[in-house]
Tab-separated table of C-alpha atoms in Angstrom:
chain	number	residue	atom	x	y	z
A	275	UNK	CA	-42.016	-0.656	-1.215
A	276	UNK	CA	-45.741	-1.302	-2.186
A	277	UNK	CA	-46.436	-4.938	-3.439
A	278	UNK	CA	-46.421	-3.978	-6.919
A	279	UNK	CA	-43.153	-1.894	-7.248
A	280	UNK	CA	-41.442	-4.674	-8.592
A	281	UNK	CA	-37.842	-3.696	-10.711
A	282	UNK	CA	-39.828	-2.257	-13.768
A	283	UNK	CA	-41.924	0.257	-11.308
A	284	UNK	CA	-38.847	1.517	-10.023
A	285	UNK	CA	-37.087	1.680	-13.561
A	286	UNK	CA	-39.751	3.832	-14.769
A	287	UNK	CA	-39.995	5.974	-11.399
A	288	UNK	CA	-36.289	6.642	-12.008
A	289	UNK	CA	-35.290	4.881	-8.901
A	290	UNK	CA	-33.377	1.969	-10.270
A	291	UNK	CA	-31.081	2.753	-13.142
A	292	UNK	CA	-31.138	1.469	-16.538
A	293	UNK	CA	-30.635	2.534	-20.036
A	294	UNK	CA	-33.364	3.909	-21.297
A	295	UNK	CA	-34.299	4.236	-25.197
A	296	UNK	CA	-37.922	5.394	-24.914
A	297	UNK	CA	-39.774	7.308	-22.123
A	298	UNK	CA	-42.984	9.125	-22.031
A	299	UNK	CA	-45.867	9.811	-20.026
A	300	UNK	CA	-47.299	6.055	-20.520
A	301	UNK	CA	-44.336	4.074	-21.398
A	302	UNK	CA	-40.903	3.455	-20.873
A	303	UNK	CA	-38.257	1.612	-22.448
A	304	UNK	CA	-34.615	0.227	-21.778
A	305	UNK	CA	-31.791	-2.295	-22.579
A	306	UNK	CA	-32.591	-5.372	-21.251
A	307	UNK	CA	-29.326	-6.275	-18.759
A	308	UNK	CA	-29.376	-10.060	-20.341
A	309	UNK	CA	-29.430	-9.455	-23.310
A	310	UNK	CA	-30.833	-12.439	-26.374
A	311	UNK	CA	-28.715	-9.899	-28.544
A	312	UNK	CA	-27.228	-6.372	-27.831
A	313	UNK	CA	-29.641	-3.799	-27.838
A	314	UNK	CA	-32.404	-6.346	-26.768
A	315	UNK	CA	-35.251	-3.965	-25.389
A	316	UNK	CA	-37.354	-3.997	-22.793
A	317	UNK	CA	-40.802	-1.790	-23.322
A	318	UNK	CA	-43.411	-1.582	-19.933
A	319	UNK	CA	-45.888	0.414	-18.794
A	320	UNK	CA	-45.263	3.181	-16.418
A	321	UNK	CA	-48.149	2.441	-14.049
A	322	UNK	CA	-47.953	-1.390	-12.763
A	323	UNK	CA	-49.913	-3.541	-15.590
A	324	UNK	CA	-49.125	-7.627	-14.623
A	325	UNK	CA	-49.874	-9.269	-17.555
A	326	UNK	CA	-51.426	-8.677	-21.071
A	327	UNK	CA	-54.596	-9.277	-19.845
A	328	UNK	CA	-54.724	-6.778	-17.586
A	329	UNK	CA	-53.796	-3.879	-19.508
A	330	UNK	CA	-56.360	-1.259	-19.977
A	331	UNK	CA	-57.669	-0.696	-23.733
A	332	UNK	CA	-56.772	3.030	-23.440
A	333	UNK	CA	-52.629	1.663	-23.495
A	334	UNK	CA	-52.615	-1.037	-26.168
A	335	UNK	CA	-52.240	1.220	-29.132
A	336	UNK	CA	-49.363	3.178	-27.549
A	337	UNK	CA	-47.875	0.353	-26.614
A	338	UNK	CA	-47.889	-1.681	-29.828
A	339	UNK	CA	-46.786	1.929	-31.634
A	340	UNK	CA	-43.940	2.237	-29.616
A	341	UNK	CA	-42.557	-1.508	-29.897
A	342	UNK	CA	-43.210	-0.794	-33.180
A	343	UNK	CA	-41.176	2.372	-33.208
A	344	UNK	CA	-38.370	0.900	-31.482
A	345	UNK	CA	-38.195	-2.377	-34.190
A	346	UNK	CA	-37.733	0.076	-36.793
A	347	UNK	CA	-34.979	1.688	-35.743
A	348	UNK	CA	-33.205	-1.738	-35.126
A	349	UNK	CA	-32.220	-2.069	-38.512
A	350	UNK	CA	-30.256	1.661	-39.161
A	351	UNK	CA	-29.354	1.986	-35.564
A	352	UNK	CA	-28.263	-1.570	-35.076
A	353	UNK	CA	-27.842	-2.859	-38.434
A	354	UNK	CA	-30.712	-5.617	-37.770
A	355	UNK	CA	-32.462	-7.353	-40.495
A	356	UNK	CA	-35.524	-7.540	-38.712
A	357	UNK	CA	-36.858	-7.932	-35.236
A	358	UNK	CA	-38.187	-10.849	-32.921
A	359	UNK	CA	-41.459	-8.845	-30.593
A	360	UNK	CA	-42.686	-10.550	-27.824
A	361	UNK	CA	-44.401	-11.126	-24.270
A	362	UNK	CA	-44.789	-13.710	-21.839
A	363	UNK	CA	-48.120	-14.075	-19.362
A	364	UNK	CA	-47.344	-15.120	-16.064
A	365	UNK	CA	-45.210	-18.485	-17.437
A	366	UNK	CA	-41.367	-17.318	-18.060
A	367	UNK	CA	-42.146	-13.693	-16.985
A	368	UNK	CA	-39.019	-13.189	-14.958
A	369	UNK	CA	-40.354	-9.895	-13.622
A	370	UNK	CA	-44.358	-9.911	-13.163
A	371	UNK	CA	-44.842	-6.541	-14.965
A	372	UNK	CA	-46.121	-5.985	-18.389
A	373	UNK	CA	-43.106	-5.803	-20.734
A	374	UNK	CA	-42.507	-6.375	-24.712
A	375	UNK	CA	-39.335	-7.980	-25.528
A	376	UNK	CA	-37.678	-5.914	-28.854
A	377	UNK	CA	-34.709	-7.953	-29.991
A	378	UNK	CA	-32.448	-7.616	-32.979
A	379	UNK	CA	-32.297	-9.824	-35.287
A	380	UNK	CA	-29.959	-11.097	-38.644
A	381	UNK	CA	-29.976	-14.137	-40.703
A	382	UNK	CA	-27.814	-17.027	-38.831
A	383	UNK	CA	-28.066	-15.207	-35.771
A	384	UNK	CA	-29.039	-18.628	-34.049
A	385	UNK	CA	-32.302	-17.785	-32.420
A	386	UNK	CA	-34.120	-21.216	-32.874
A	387	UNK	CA	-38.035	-21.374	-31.888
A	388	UNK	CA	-38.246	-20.314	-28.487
A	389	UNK	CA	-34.705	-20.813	-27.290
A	390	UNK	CA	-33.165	-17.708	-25.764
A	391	UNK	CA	-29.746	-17.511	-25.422
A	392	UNK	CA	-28.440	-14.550	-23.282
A	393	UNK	CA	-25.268	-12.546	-24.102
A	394	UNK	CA	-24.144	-9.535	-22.286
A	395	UNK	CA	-22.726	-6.367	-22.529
A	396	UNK	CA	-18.875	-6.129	-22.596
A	397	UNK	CA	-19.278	-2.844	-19.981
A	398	UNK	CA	-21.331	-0.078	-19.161
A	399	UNK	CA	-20.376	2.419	-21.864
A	400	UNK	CA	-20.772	-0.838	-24.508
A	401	UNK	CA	-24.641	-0.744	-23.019
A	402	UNK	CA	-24.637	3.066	-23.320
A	403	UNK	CA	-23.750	3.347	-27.013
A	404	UNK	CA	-26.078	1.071	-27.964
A	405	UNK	CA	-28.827	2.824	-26.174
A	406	UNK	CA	-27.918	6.090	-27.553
A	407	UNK	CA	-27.855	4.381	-30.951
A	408	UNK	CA	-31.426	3.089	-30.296
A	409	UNK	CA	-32.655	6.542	-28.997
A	410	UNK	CA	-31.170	8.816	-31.902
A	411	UNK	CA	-32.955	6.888	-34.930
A	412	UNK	CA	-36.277	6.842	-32.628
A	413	UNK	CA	-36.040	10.790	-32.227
A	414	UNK	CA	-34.847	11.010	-35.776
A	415	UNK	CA	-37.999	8.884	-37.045
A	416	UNK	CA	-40.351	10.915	-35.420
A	417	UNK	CA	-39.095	13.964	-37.419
């Protein structure tokens, strides 16, 4: 393993499985396995990208269209009432590889400032449906 194929390299190479909601040539995206709320999503860069500030001008658009592809379908897929979209540089990046945090969100949820409370997934299929939710209203967006 190369020094930068952290967890997210090997997610998009396919070597490390996860449950994917987006992929394409520049991008991938998948469930985040500690969750702030089910079908909390994880979007990267294919290619290793660090930080924010290393990210190449070429990949910004895609990747702000694609987080922004993937909070719209929270609300019919999940039945969110909006979306909290973020990233973290360096400080509280639990994996050092570029990634926007997608999360569902509803009124009274109990996301306060920037406290993140993790859930999880009661199984594997429970991670599964709400991946395939995700997925299906992307594809059927795009129509």
């Amino acid at each position: 393993m190369s020094q930068n194929q952290d967890l997210f390299c090997r997610i998009a190479a396919g070597e490390e499985p996860a449950h994917v909601v987006h992929s394409d040539e520049l991008l991938v995206a998948f469930l985040d396995i500690r969750p702030v709320f089910k079908g909390h999503v994880l979007l990267c860069p294919r290619t290793h990208v660090s930080t924010l500030l290393d990210l190449p001008d070429d990949m910004t658009t895609p990747l702000l269209s694609t987080a922004r592809t993937i909070a719209a379908a929270m609300g019919p897929a999940l039945g969110a009432e909006g979306t909290f979209v973020a990233m973290n540089n360096v400080v509280s990046q639990s994996v050092p590889h570029l990634h926007v945090h997608v999360v569902p969100r509803s009124k009274g949820d109990g996301l306060r400032g920037f406290f993140w409370p993790r859930t999880k997934y009661a199984d594997e299929a429970e991670a599964a449906d709400y991946a395939d939710r995700l997925r299906a209203q992307m594809l059927s967006g795009l129509r």
